[in-house]
PDB file of C-alpha atoms and ligand atoms in Angstrom:
ATOM      1  CA  UNK A   1     -21.361  14.695   9.473  1.00 95.00           C
ATOM      2  CA  UNK A   2     -18.818  12.320   9.373  1.00 97.00           C
ATOM      3  CA  UNK A   3     -16.580  12.595   5.894  1.00 97.00           C
ATOM      4  CA  UNK A   4     -13.120  11.589   5.154  1.00 97.00           C
ATOM      5  CA  UNK A   5      -9.880  13.613   4.855  1.00 97.00           C
ATOM      6  CA  UNK A   6      -8.661  13.794   1.261  1.00 96.00           C
ATOM      7  CA  UNK A   7      -6.146  16.235   1.681  1.00 94.00           C
ATOM      8  CA  UNK A   8      -4.703  18.193   4.512  1.00 91.00           C
ATOM      9  CA  UNK A   9      -2.074  21.472   3.918  1.00 88.00           C
ATOM     10  CA  UNK A  10      -1.123  24.189   6.322  1.00 84.00           C
ATOM     11  CA  UNK A  11      -3.089  22.366   9.303  1.00 87.00           C
ATOM     12  CA  UNK A  12      -6.548  22.424   6.871  1.00 93.00           C
ATOM     13  CA  UNK A  13      -8.338  19.313   5.960  1.00 95.00           C
ATOM     14  CA  UNK A  14     -10.500  19.329   3.334  1.00 97.00           C
ATOM     15  CA  UNK A  15     -13.162  16.671   4.211  1.00 97.00           C
ATOM     16  CA  UNK A  16     -15.624  14.166   1.605  1.00 97.00           C
ATOM     17  CA  UNK A  17     -18.479  14.269   3.098  1.00 97.00           C
ATOM     18  CA  UNK A  18     -21.769  13.127   1.417  1.00 95.00           C
ATOM     19  CA  UNK A  19     -22.537  16.960   0.951  1.00 94.00           C
ATOM     20  CA  UNK A  20     -19.170  17.980  -0.629  1.00 95.00           C
ATOM     21  CA  UNK A  21     -15.997  19.492   0.764  1.00 97.00           C
ATOM     22  CA  UNK A  22     -15.341  21.101   3.807  1.00 98.00           C
ATOM     23  CA  UNK A  23     -12.281  23.009   4.495  1.00 97.00           C
ATOM     24  CA  UNK A  24     -11.558  22.265   8.032  1.00 97.00           C
ATOM     25  CA  UNK A  25      -9.466  23.189  11.101  1.00 94.00           C
ATOM     26  CA  UNK A  26      -8.915  20.797  13.966  1.00 89.00           C
ATOM     27  CA  UNK A  27      -9.932  21.663  17.500  1.00 83.00           C
ATOM     28  CA  UNK A  28      -7.654  22.721  19.441  1.00 71.00           C
ATOM     29  CA  UNK A  29      -7.553  19.531  21.494  1.00 67.00           C
ATOM     30  CA  UNK A  30      -6.232  17.176  18.615  1.00 65.00           C
ATOM     31  CA  UNK A  31      -2.775  18.407  19.717  1.00 58.00           C
ATOM     32  CA  UNK A  32      -3.167  17.181  22.699  1.00 59.00           C
ATOM     33  CA  UNK A  33      -3.656  13.801  21.651  1.00 62.00           C
ATOM     34  CA  UNK A  34      -1.164  12.136  20.449  1.00 67.00           C
ATOM     35  CA  UNK A  35      -2.902  10.931  16.833  1.00 78.00           C
ATOM     36  CA  UNK A  36      -2.930  14.057  14.543  1.00 87.00           C
ATOM     37  CA  UNK A  37      -5.384  13.614  11.648  1.00 92.00           C
ATOM     38  CA  UNK A  38      -4.198  12.222   7.993  1.00 94.00           C
ATOM     39  CA  UNK A  39      -5.619  12.022   4.964  1.00 95.00           C
ATOM     40  CA  UNK A  40      -7.327   9.350   4.604  1.00 97.00           C
ATOM     41  CA  UNK A  41      -8.868   9.289   8.421  1.00 97.00           C
ATOM     42  CA  UNK A  42     -12.920   8.980   8.372  1.00 97.00           C
ATOM     43  CA  UNK A  43     -13.683  11.994  10.776  1.00 96.00           C
ATOM     44  CA  UNK A  44     -16.748  13.378  12.184  1.00 96.00           C
ATOM     45  CA  UNK A  45     -16.967  17.549  11.394  1.00 96.00           C
ATOM     46  CA  UNK A  46     -19.304  20.025  12.000  1.00 96.00           C
ATOM     47  CA  UNK A  47     -20.467  22.818  10.094  1.00 96.00           C
ATOM     48  CA  UNK A  48     -18.671  26.637  10.984  1.00 96.00           C
ATOM     49  CA  UNK A  49     -19.721  27.906   8.260  1.00 96.00           C
ATOM     50  CA  UNK A  50     -22.163  26.756   5.344  1.00 96.00           C
ATOM     51  CA  UNK A  51     -21.548  29.428   2.560  1.00 96.00           C
ATOM     52  CA  UNK A  52     -17.802  29.265   3.165  1.00 97.00           C
ATOM     53  CA  UNK A  53     -17.979  25.561   3.098  1.00 97.00           C
ATOM     54  CA  UNK A  54     -15.842  25.914   6.880  1.00 97.00           C
ATOM     55  CA  UNK A  55     -15.858  23.009   9.623  1.00 97.00           C
ATOM     56  CA  UNK A  56     -14.465  22.273  12.630  1.00 96.00           C
ATOM     57  CA  UNK A  57     -12.626  18.714  12.559  1.00 95.00           C
ATOM     58  CA  UNK A  58     -14.557  16.748  15.552  1.00 93.00           C
ATOM     59  CA  UNK A  59     -13.449  13.736  15.664  1.00 92.00           C
ATOM     60  CA  UNK A  60     -10.950  10.889  14.648  1.00 94.00           C
ATOM     61  CA  UNK A  61     -12.891   7.324  13.995  1.00 95.00           C
ATOM     62  CA  UNK A  62     -10.536   4.323  14.728  1.00 94.00           C
ATOM     63  CA  UNK A  63      -7.787   3.046  11.855  1.00 95.00           C
ATOM     64  CA  UNK A  64      -7.361   0.474  10.142  1.00 95.00           C
ATOM     65  CA  UNK A  65      -4.005   0.926   9.271  1.00 96.00           C
ATOM     66  CA  UNK A  66      -1.425   3.961   9.057  1.00 94.00           C
ATOM     67  CA  UNK A  67       1.211   4.394   6.924  1.00 89.00           C
ATOM     68  CA  UNK A  68       3.872   6.739   8.155  1.00 84.00           C
ATOM     69  CA  UNK A  69       5.657   7.959   4.910  1.00 79.00           C
ATOM     70  CA  UNK A  70       3.981   9.141   3.276  1.00 81.00           C
ATOM     71  CA  UNK A  71       1.680  10.107   6.078  1.00 87.00           C
ATOM     72  CA  UNK A  72      -1.835   8.174   5.490  1.00 92.00           C
ATOM     73  CA  UNK A  73      -4.751   6.325   7.051  1.00 96.00           C
ATOM     74  CA  UNK A  74      -7.558   3.452   6.521  1.00 97.00           C
ATOM     75  CA  UNK A  75      -5.873   2.174   2.672  1.00 96.00           C
ATOM     76  CA  UNK A  76      -7.645  -0.559   1.701  1.00 97.00           C
ATOM     77  CA  UNK A  77      -6.001  -2.143  -1.016  1.00 97.00           C
ATOM     78  CA  UNK A  78      -2.564  -1.811  -2.108  1.00 95.00           C
ATOM     79  CA  UNK A  79      -1.954  -2.579  -5.912  1.00 96.00           C
ATOM     80  CA  UNK A  80       1.381  -4.399  -6.336  1.00 96.00           C
ATOM     81  CA  UNK A  81       2.963  -3.237  -9.824  1.00 96.00           C
ATOM     82  CA  UNK A  82       5.376  -5.372 -11.905  1.00 97.00           C
ATOM     83  CA  UNK A  83       5.872  -5.123 -15.236  1.00 98.00           C
ATOM     84  CA  UNK A  84       5.951  -8.980 -17.466  1.00 98.00           C
ATOM     85  CA  UNK A  85       8.749  -7.478 -18.903  1.00 98.00           C
ATOM     86  CA  UNK A  86      10.845  -4.054 -20.035  1.00 97.00           C
ATOM     87  CA  UNK A  87      11.422  -4.004 -16.278  1.00 96.00           C
ATOM     88  CA  UNK A  88      11.950  -7.646 -15.764  1.00 97.00           C
ATOM     89  CA  UNK A  89       9.528  -8.702 -12.361  1.00 97.00           C
ATOM     90  CA  UNK A  90      11.299  -8.189  -9.207  1.00 96.00           C
ATOM     91  CA  UNK A  91       9.679 -11.427  -7.368  1.00 97.00           C
ATOM     92  CA  UNK A  92      11.385  -9.691  -3.789  1.00 96.00           C
ATOM     93  CA  UNK A  93      10.087  -6.528  -4.119  1.00 95.00           C
ATOM     94  CA  UNK A  94       6.395  -7.984  -5.022  1.00 97.00           C
ATOM     95  CA  UNK A  95       6.544 -10.582  -2.218  1.00 97.00           C
ATOM     96  CA  UNK A  96       8.129  -7.200   0.869  1.00 96.00           C
ATOM     97  CA  UNK A  97       5.312  -5.050  -0.454  1.00 95.00           C
ATOM     98  CA  UNK A  98       2.993  -7.845   0.164  1.00 97.00           C
ATOM     99  CA  UNK A  99       4.055  -8.817   3.367  1.00 97.00           C
ATOM    100  CA  UNK A 100       4.132  -5.690   4.471  1.00 95.00           C
ATOM    101  CA  UNK A 101       0.062  -5.133   3.935  1.00 96.00           C
ATOM    102  CA  UNK A 102      -0.050  -8.385   5.837  1.00 97.00           C
ATOM    103  CA  UNK A 103       1.587  -6.477   8.381  1.00 96.00           C
ATOM    104  CA  UNK A 104      -0.046  -3.049   8.046  1.00 95.00           C
ATOM    105  CA  UNK A 105      -4.046  -4.899   7.558  1.00 96.00           C
ATOM    106  CA  UNK A 106      -4.092  -4.015   3.795  1.00 96.00           C
ATOM    107  CA  UNK A 107      -5.273  -6.347   1.585  1.00 97.00           C
ATOM    108  CA  UNK A 108      -3.191  -6.304  -1.556  1.00 98.00           C
ATOM    109  CA  UNK A 109      -4.437  -6.751  -5.403  1.00 98.00           C
ATOM    110  CA  UNK A 110      -0.728  -7.922  -7.156  1.00 98.00           C
ATOM    111  CA  UNK A 111      -1.068  -6.683 -10.806  1.00 98.00           C
ATOM    112  CA  UNK A 112       1.520  -7.937 -13.545  1.00 98.00           C
ATOM    113  CA  UNK A 113       1.111  -5.259 -16.519  1.00 98.00           C
ATOM    114  CA  UNK A 114       2.521  -4.704 -19.910  1.00 98.00           C
ATOM    115  CA  UNK A 115       1.038  -8.426 -20.918  1.00 98.00           C
ATOM    116  CA  UNK A 116       1.620  -7.151 -24.023  1.00 98.00           C
ATOM    117  CA  UNK A 117       4.972  -7.525 -23.759  1.00 98.00           C
ATOM    118  CA  UNK A 118       5.034 -11.092 -21.894  1.00 98.00           C
ATOM    119  CA  UNK A 119       3.022 -13.684 -20.360  1.00 97.00           C
ATOM    120  CA  UNK A 120       1.529 -12.615 -16.549  1.00 97.00           C
ATOM    121  CA  UNK A 121       0.093 -15.542 -16.041  1.00 97.00           C
ATOM    122  CA  UNK A 122       1.978 -17.272 -14.243  1.00 97.00           C
ATOM    123  CA  UNK A 123       3.280 -15.194 -11.245  1.00 98.00           C
ATOM    124  CA  UNK A 124       0.191 -13.691 -11.276  1.00 98.00           C
ATOM    125  CA  UNK A 125      -0.890 -17.863 -10.032  1.00 98.00           C
ATOM    126  CA  UNK A 126       1.389 -17.726  -7.384  1.00 98.00           C
ATOM    127  CA  UNK A 127      -0.011 -15.353  -5.567  1.00 98.00           C
ATOM    128  CA  UNK A 128      -3.976 -16.694  -6.373  1.00 98.00           C
ATOM    129  CA  UNK A 129      -2.870 -19.893  -5.064  1.00 97.00           C
ATOM    130  CA  UNK A 130      -1.692 -18.512  -2.029  1.00 97.00           C
ATOM    131  CA  UNK A 131      -5.315 -16.566  -1.568  1.00 97.00           C
ATOM    132  CA  UNK A 132      -4.316 -13.321  -3.445  1.00 98.00           C
ATOM    133  CA  UNK A 133      -5.966 -11.289  -5.553  1.00 98.00           C
ATOM    134  CA  UNK A 134      -4.112 -11.038  -9.151  1.00 98.00           C
ATOM    135  CA  UNK A 135      -4.096  -9.428 -12.264  1.00 98.00           C
ATOM    136  CA  UNK A 136      -2.783  -9.763 -15.778  1.00 98.00           C
ATOM    137  CA  UNK A 137      -3.376  -6.414 -16.671  1.00 98.00           C
ATOM    138  CA  UNK A 138      -1.813  -4.094 -19.389  1.00 98.00           C
ATOM    139  CA  UNK A 139      -1.868  -0.680 -19.879  1.00 97.00           C
ATOM    140  CA  UNK A 140      -1.247  -0.594 -23.655  1.00 97.00           C
ATOM    141  CA  UNK A 141      -4.128  -2.975 -24.709  1.00 98.00           C
ATOM    142  CA  UNK A 142      -6.888  -1.823 -21.995  1.00 97.00           C
ATOM    143  CA  UNK A 143      -6.208  -6.044 -20.900  1.00 97.00           C
ATOM    144  CA  UNK A 144      -7.615  -6.625 -17.496  1.00 97.00           C
ATOM    145  CA  UNK A 145      -8.353  -2.800 -16.592  1.00 97.00           C
ATOM    146  CA  UNK A 146     -11.940  -3.303 -16.282  1.00 97.00           C
ATOM    147  CA  UNK A 147     -11.005  -6.008 -13.622  1.00 97.00           C
ATOM    148  CA  UNK A 148      -8.887  -3.424 -12.000  1.00 97.00           C
ATOM    149  CA  UNK A 149     -11.788  -1.050 -11.454  1.00 96.00           C
ATOM    150  CA  UNK A 150     -14.106  -2.850 -10.197  1.00 97.00           C
ATOM    151  CA  UNK A 151     -10.907  -3.870  -6.887  1.00 97.00           C
ATOM    152  CA  UNK A 152     -10.545  -0.206  -6.596  1.00 97.00           C
ATOM    153  CA  UNK A 153     -14.750   0.942  -6.893  1.00 97.00           C
ATOM    154  CA  UNK A 154     -15.816   1.680  -3.162  1.00 95.00           C
ATOM    155  CA  UNK A 155     -11.813   1.592  -1.917  1.00 97.00           C
ATOM    156  CA  UNK A 156      -9.470   3.790  -0.849  1.00 96.00           C
ATOM    157  CA  UNK A 157      -6.287   2.780  -3.143  1.00 95.00           C
ATOM    158  CA  UNK A 158      -2.511   2.932  -3.227  1.00 92.00           C
ATOM    159  CA  UNK A 159      -0.130   2.159  -5.834  1.00 90.00           C
ATOM    160  CA  UNK A 160       3.158   0.723  -5.610  1.00 91.00           C
ATOM    161  CA  UNK A 161       6.187  -0.702  -7.232  1.00 89.00           C
ATOM    162  CA  UNK A 162       9.295   0.202  -9.044  1.00 89.00           C
ATOM    163  CA  UNK A 163       9.088   3.164 -11.227  1.00 87.00           C
ATOM    164  CA  UNK A 164       8.778   2.208 -15.049  1.00 92.00           C
ATOM    165  CA  UNK A 165       6.338  -0.300 -14.254  1.00 94.00           C
ATOM    166  CA  UNK A 166       3.643   1.654 -15.671  1.00 93.00           C
ATOM    167  CA  UNK A 167       1.687   3.077 -12.581  1.00 91.00           C
ATOM    168  CA  UNK A 168       1.226   5.807 -14.851  1.00 88.00           C
ATOM    169  CA  UNK A 169      -0.163   4.733 -17.740  1.00 92.00           C
ATOM    170  CA  UNK A 170      -2.522   2.545 -15.094  1.00 94.00           C
ATOM    171  CA  UNK A 171      -3.827   5.748 -13.939  1.00 91.00           C
ATOM    172  CA  UNK A 172      -4.379   7.031 -17.447  1.00 91.00           C
ATOM    173  CA  UNK A 173      -5.854   4.257 -18.248  1.00 94.00           C
ATOM    174  CA  UNK A 174      -8.477   3.715 -15.808  1.00 92.00           C
ATOM    175  CA  UNK A 175      -9.555   7.220 -15.812  1.00 87.00           C
ATOM    176  CA  UNK A 176      -7.931   9.832 -18.451  1.00 79.00           C
ATOM    177  CA  UNK A 177      -8.892  12.885 -16.596  1.00 74.00           C
ATOM    178  CA  UNK A 178      -6.392  11.809 -13.793  1.00 71.00           C
ATOM    179  CA  UNK A 179      -3.463  12.808 -15.139  1.00 65.00           C
ATOM    180  CA  UNK A 180      -4.987  16.517 -15.233  1.00 63.00           C
ATOM    181  CA  UNK A 181      -5.953  16.197 -12.268  1.00 64.00           C
ATOM    182  CA  UNK A 182      -2.776  15.631 -10.525  1.00 58.00           C
ATOM    183  CA  UNK A 183      -0.309  17.479 -12.750  1.00 58.00           C
ATOM    184  CA  UNK A 184      -2.001  20.745 -12.580  1.00 58.00           C
ATOM    185  CA  UNK A 185      -1.007  20.148  -8.869  1.00 55.00           C
ATOM    186  CA  UNK A 186       1.828  19.170  -9.164  1.00 55.00           C
ATOM    187  CA  UNK A 187       3.353  22.186 -11.472  1.00 57.00           C
ATOM    188  CA  UNK A 188       1.156  23.539  -8.133  1.00 55.00           C
ATOM    189  CA  UNK A 189       3.639  22.407  -5.585  1.00 50.00           C
ATOM    190  CA  UNK A 190       6.286  22.675  -8.212  1.00 53.00           C
ATOM    191  CA  UNK A 191       5.819  26.986  -7.736  1.00 51.00           C
ATOM    192  CA  UNK A 192       5.375  26.497  -4.050  1.00 51.00           C
ATOM    193  CA  UNK A 193       8.568  24.623  -3.512  1.00 47.00           C
ATOM    194  CA  UNK A 194       8.776  24.540   0.364  1.00 46.00           C
ATOM    195  CA  UNK A 195       5.817  22.003   0.499  1.00 48.00           C
ATOM    196  CA  UNK A 196       6.904  19.249   2.209  1.00 51.00           C
ATOM    197  CA  UNK A 197       6.107  15.746   1.335  1.00 61.00           C
ATOM    198  CA  UNK A 198       2.089  15.456   0.363  1.00 75.00           C
ATOM    199  CA  UNK A 199      -0.578  12.747   0.061  1.00 85.00           C
ATOM    200  CA  UNK A 200      -3.447  13.355  -1.765  1.00 90.00           C
ATOM    201  CA  UNK A 201      -6.830  10.578  -2.365  1.00 94.00           C
ATOM    202  CA  UNK A 202      -8.445  11.893  -5.960  1.00 91.00           C
ATOM    203  CA  UNK A 203     -11.176  10.301  -7.312  1.00 91.00           C
ATOM    204  CA  UNK A 204     -11.202   7.168  -9.078  1.00 91.00           C
ATOM    205  CA  UNK A 205     -13.273   4.725 -10.957  1.00 91.00           C
ATOM    206  CA  UNK A 206     -15.420   5.235  -7.711  1.00 92.00           C
ATOM    207  CA  UNK A 207     -12.512   5.096  -5.505  1.00 95.00           C
ATOM    208  CA  UNK A 208      -9.811   6.997  -4.061  1.00 95.00           C
ATOM    209  CA  UNK A 209      -6.396   6.717  -5.024  1.00 92.00           C
ATOM    210  CA  UNK A 210      -3.368   7.789  -2.839  1.00 91.00           C
ATOM    211  CA  UNK A 211      -0.739   9.810  -4.844  1.00 80.00           C
ATOM    212  CA  UNK A 212       1.700  11.847  -4.369  1.00 72.00           C
ATOM    213  CA  UNK A 213       1.242  14.512  -7.225  1.00 64.00           C
ATOM    214  CA  UNK A 214       5.253  15.794  -7.349  1.00 54.00           C
ATOM    215  CA  UNK A 215       6.936  14.057  -5.443  1.00 51.00           C
ATOM    216  CA  UNK A 216       6.970  10.758  -7.625  1.00 55.00           C
ATOM    217  CA  UNK A 217       6.280   7.518  -5.895  1.00 59.00           C
ATOM    218  CA  UNK A 218       5.534   6.000  -3.240  1.00 61.00           C
ATOM    219  CA  UNK A 219       8.369   3.595  -2.112  1.00 73.00           C
ATOM    220  CA  UNK A 220       6.970   2.396   1.372  1.00 78.00           C
ATOM    221  CA  UNK A 221       9.098  -0.149   1.241  1.00 79.00           C
ATOM    222  CA  UNK A 222      12.277   1.905   2.079  1.00 80.00           C
ATOM    223  CA  UNK A 223      10.180   3.254   5.373  1.00 82.00           C
ATOM    224  CA  UNK A 224       8.365  -0.244   6.468  1.00 87.00           C
ATOM    225  CA  UNK A 225       9.886  -2.860   8.105  1.00 90.00           C
ATOM    226  CA  UNK A 226       8.574  -6.362   9.028  1.00 94.00           C
ATOM    227  CA  UNK A 227      10.652  -7.405  12.132  1.00 94.00           C
ATOM    228  CA  UNK A 228      12.178 -11.413  12.517  1.00 92.00           C
ATOM    229  CA  UNK A 229       9.003 -12.243  14.805  1.00 92.00           C
ATOM    230  CA  UNK A 230       6.159 -11.045  12.408  1.00 95.00           C
ATOM    231  CA  UNK A 231       8.031 -12.340   9.382  1.00 95.00           C
ATOM    232  CA  UNK A 232       6.314 -15.634   9.281  1.00 94.00           C
ATOM    233  CA  UNK A 233       2.999 -13.442  10.252  1.00 95.00           C
ATOM    234  CA  UNK A 234       3.408 -12.142   7.080  1.00 97.00           C
ATOM    235  CA  UNK A 235       3.622 -14.802   4.571  1.00 98.00           C
ATOM    236  CA  UNK A 236       0.331 -16.379   4.298  1.00 95.00           C
ATOM    237  CA  UNK A 237       1.376 -19.240   3.254  1.00 97.00           C
ATOM    238  CA  UNK A 238       3.888 -20.721   6.408  1.00 97.00           C
ATOM    239  CA  UNK A 239       1.122 -20.833   8.510  1.00 95.00           C
ATOM    240  CA  UNK A 240       0.069 -24.391   7.342  1.00 95.00           C
ATOM    241  CA  UNK A 241       3.485 -25.865   8.264  1.00 96.00           C
ATOM    242  CA  UNK A 242       3.730 -24.347  11.563  1.00 93.00           C
ATOM    243  CA  UNK A 243       4.490 -26.979  13.991  1.00 94.00           C
ATOM    244  CA  UNK A 244       5.890 -29.481  11.525  1.00 97.00           C
ATOM    245  CA  UNK A 245       9.370 -28.795  11.358  1.00 97.00           C
ATOM    246  CA  UNK A 246      11.813 -30.700  13.551  1.00 97.00           C
ATOM    247  CA  UNK A 247      12.643 -27.852  15.763  1.00 95.00           C
ATOM    248  CA  UNK A 248      10.912 -25.399  17.406  1.00 93.00           C
ATOM    249  CA  UNK A 249      11.089 -21.922  16.324  1.00 90.00           C
ATOM    250  CA  UNK A 250      12.757 -23.136  13.051  1.00 95.00           C
ATOM    251  CA  UNK A 251      13.584 -20.157  10.925  1.00 95.00           C
ATOM    252  CA  UNK A 252      13.652 -22.141   8.155  1.00 97.00           C
ATOM    253  CA  UNK A 253      16.833 -21.188   7.057  1.00 96.00           C
ATOM    254  CA  UNK A 254      20.420 -24.075   7.505  1.00 95.00           C
ATOM    255  CA  UNK A 255      17.734 -26.375  10.255  1.00 96.00           C
ATOM    256  CA  UNK A 256      16.853 -30.488   9.294  1.00 97.00           C
ATOM    257  CA  UNK A 257      13.828 -31.493   8.926  1.00 97.00           C
ATOM    258  CA  UNK A 258      12.414 -27.969   7.868  1.00 98.00           C
ATOM    259  CA  UNK A 259       8.580 -28.846   6.763  1.00 98.00           C
ATOM    260  CA  UNK A 260       8.969 -25.619   4.434  1.00 98.00           C
ATOM    261  CA  UNK A 261      12.176 -26.491   2.416  1.00 98.00           C
ATOM    262  CA  UNK A 262      10.353 -30.179   2.307  1.00 98.00           C
ATOM    263  CA  UNK A 263       7.761 -28.137   0.511  1.00 98.00           C
ATOM    264  CA  UNK A 264       9.224 -26.111  -1.671  1.00 98.00           C
ATOM    265  CA  UNK A 265      10.879 -29.462  -2.882  1.00 98.00           C
ATOM    266  CA  UNK A 266       7.739 -30.849  -3.895  1.00 98.00           C
ATOM    267  CA  UNK A 267       6.624 -27.897  -5.311  1.00 97.00           C
ATOM    268  CA  UNK A 268       3.849 -27.196  -3.051  1.00 97.00           C
ATOM    269  CA  UNK A 269       5.374 -24.124  -1.459  1.00 98.00           C
ATOM    270  CA  UNK A 270       6.237 -21.272  -4.239  1.00 98.00           C
ATOM    271  CA  UNK A 271      10.843 -21.113  -4.877  1.00 98.00           C
ATOM    272  CA  UNK A 272      10.404 -17.689  -5.257  1.00 98.00           C
ATOM    273  CA  UNK A 273       7.885 -16.797  -2.383  1.00 98.00           C
ATOM    274  CA  UNK A 274      10.646 -18.634   0.237  1.00 98.00           C
ATOM    275  CA  UNK A 275      13.283 -17.544  -1.719  1.00 98.00           C
ATOM    276  CA  UNK A 276      12.382 -13.706  -0.637  1.00 98.00           C
ATOM    277  CA  UNK A 277      11.232 -15.041   2.567  1.00 98.00           C
ATOM    278  CA  UNK A 278      15.057 -15.788   3.205  1.00 97.00           C
ATOM    279  CA  UNK A 279      16.189 -12.859   2.019  1.00 96.00           C
ATOM    280  CA  UNK A 280      13.922 -10.906   4.371  1.00 96.00           C
ATOM    281  CA  UNK A 281      14.760 -12.938   7.090  1.00 96.00           C
ATOM    282  CA  UNK A 282      18.204 -12.380   7.079  1.00 95.00           C
ATOM    283  CA  UNK A 283      18.022  -8.709   6.204  1.00 94.00           C
ATOM    284  CA  UNK A 284      16.349  -8.770   9.448  1.00 91.00           C
ATOM    285  CA  UNK A 285      16.994 -11.190  11.200  1.00 88.00           C
ATOM    286  CA  UNK A 286      19.699  -9.547  14.100  1.00 86.00           C
ATOM    287  CA  UNK A 287      17.652  -6.224  14.385  1.00 83.00           C
ATOM    288  CA  UNK A 288      15.258  -5.794  17.476  1.00 74.00           C
ATOM    289  CA  UNK A 289      12.457  -4.226  17.108  1.00 66.00           C
ATOM    290  CA  UNK A 290      13.180  -1.376  19.309  1.00 63.00           C
ATOM    291  CA  UNK A 291      16.458  -0.381  17.749  1.00 56.00           C
TER     292      UNK A 291
HETATM  293  P1  GDP B 301       5.652   4.207 -13.772  1.00 57.30           P
HETATM  294  O1  GDP B 301       7.167   5.029 -14.179  1.00 57.30           O
HETATM  295  O2  GDP B 301       5.643   3.035 -12.739  1.00 57.30           O
HETATM  296  O3  GDP B 301       4.302   5.504 -13.330  1.00 57.30           O
HETATM  297  O4  GDP B 301       5.685   3.463 -15.234  1.00 57.30           O
HETATM  298  P2  GDP B 301       5.221   4.445 -16.872  1.00 57.30           P
HETATM  299  O5  GDP B 301       3.268   4.321 -16.818  1.00 57.30           O
HETATM  300  O6  GDP B 301       5.717   5.892 -17.081  1.00 57.30           O
HETATM  301  O7  GDP B 301       5.316   3.929 -17.811  1.00 57.30           O
HETATM  302  C1  GDP B 301       6.554   3.184 -17.982  1.00 57.30           C
HETATM  303  C2  GDP B 301       6.568   2.672 -19.745  1.00 57.30           C
HETATM  304  O8  GDP B 301       6.228   1.653 -19.944  1.00 57.30           O
HETATM  305  C3  GDP B 301       6.798   3.793 -20.661  1.00 57.30           C
HETATM  306  O9  GDP B 301       7.009   3.916 -21.607  1.00 57.30           O
HETATM  307  C4  GDP B 301       5.324   3.364 -20.463  1.00 57.30           C
HETATM  308  O10 GDP B 301       4.504   3.482 -22.065  1.00 57.30           O
HETATM  309  C5  GDP B 301       5.043   1.924 -21.175  1.00 57.30           C
HETATM  310  N1  GDP B 301       4.031   1.804 -20.546  1.00 57.30           N
HETATM  311  C6  GDP B 301       3.178   1.602 -19.186  1.00 57.30           C
HETATM  312  N2  GDP B 301       2.465   0.142 -19.565  1.00 57.30           N
HETATM  313  C7  GDP B 301       2.325  -0.689 -20.645  1.00 57.30           C
HETATM  314  C8  GDP B 301       1.964  -1.502 -21.359  1.00 57.30           C
HETATM  315  O11 GDP B 301       1.375  -2.194 -20.542  1.00 57.30           O
HETATM  316  N3  GDP B 301       3.094  -2.319 -22.084  1.00 57.30           N
HETATM  317  C9  GDP B 301       4.043  -1.765 -22.877  1.00 57.30           C
HETATM  318  N4  GDP B 301       4.336  -2.257 -24.432  1.00 57.30           N
HETATM  319  N5  GDP B 301       4.691  -0.578 -22.107  1.00 57.30           N
HETATM  320  C10 GDP B 301       3.168  -0.200 -21.709  1.00 57.30           C
HETATM  321 ZN1   ZN B 302      11.457 -25.110   9.138  1.00 57.30          ZN
END
């Protein structure tokens, strides 16, 4: 039988199958392998005791991607949440998250929330123009929530973005029972106290949403680095200028005859995207990947 690990606690893995959830232990041989099961893994299980809903984890399918903190495998879509206002959107944070998604083979979806306070379309257009999905939404008025629901349906999603942008409000707008589901768990963890940072998949809008109940936001930008060599590949629109700069290996920084800077001057490439690229480049330009 196959399923997906939705929760892992103290050596037990809760696996969602078409026939419900089984509580599984990993077979001994996983400990020798370099991979250990993670939330989000697609796995094969065997039933040990049907009445008690106990199983054994037999095999882990190859992963589409893996985030280290929090440990989670196979995220399909990263919902990158920013607010149109209050707090003012940070294009640098959005672009960092988009770049991490590119590196990790996660599909990004930019959601500009609080469109009842300010326009979100202008920001959305920057991302749509380079091939990403971008939604203007409002947890307060319900604008764009149906569209957001269709993005989540059938997929494993994670929310990211600064605190205060409205992630919890959006989760509640999507599914009113969500707060109750996670709130109960936070309370339990609060009592437990010694639990390590923990991630869990919750059913939401016909898909799954990764959340870290009781531990605040998933701040992946603090734990994932896009290295210098990877950076051009993580800015989708840079590909079209490859080979067009005067210098081979142009970093698109101070070099003369740079096709990317020319594209920014003519308005072909969004200035905010270029500024994010440069800022990320200067952050990592002296780091070697193995350090
Ligand atoms: P989180 O930290 O990202 O989970 O953000 P919250 O969901 O806690 O929201 C932060 C604040 O923004 C709260 O006061 C919400 O009521 C408010 N808020 C969230 N969504 C919207 C929205 O669409 N419009 C407006 N005007 N306020 C919102
Ligand atoms: Zn260049």
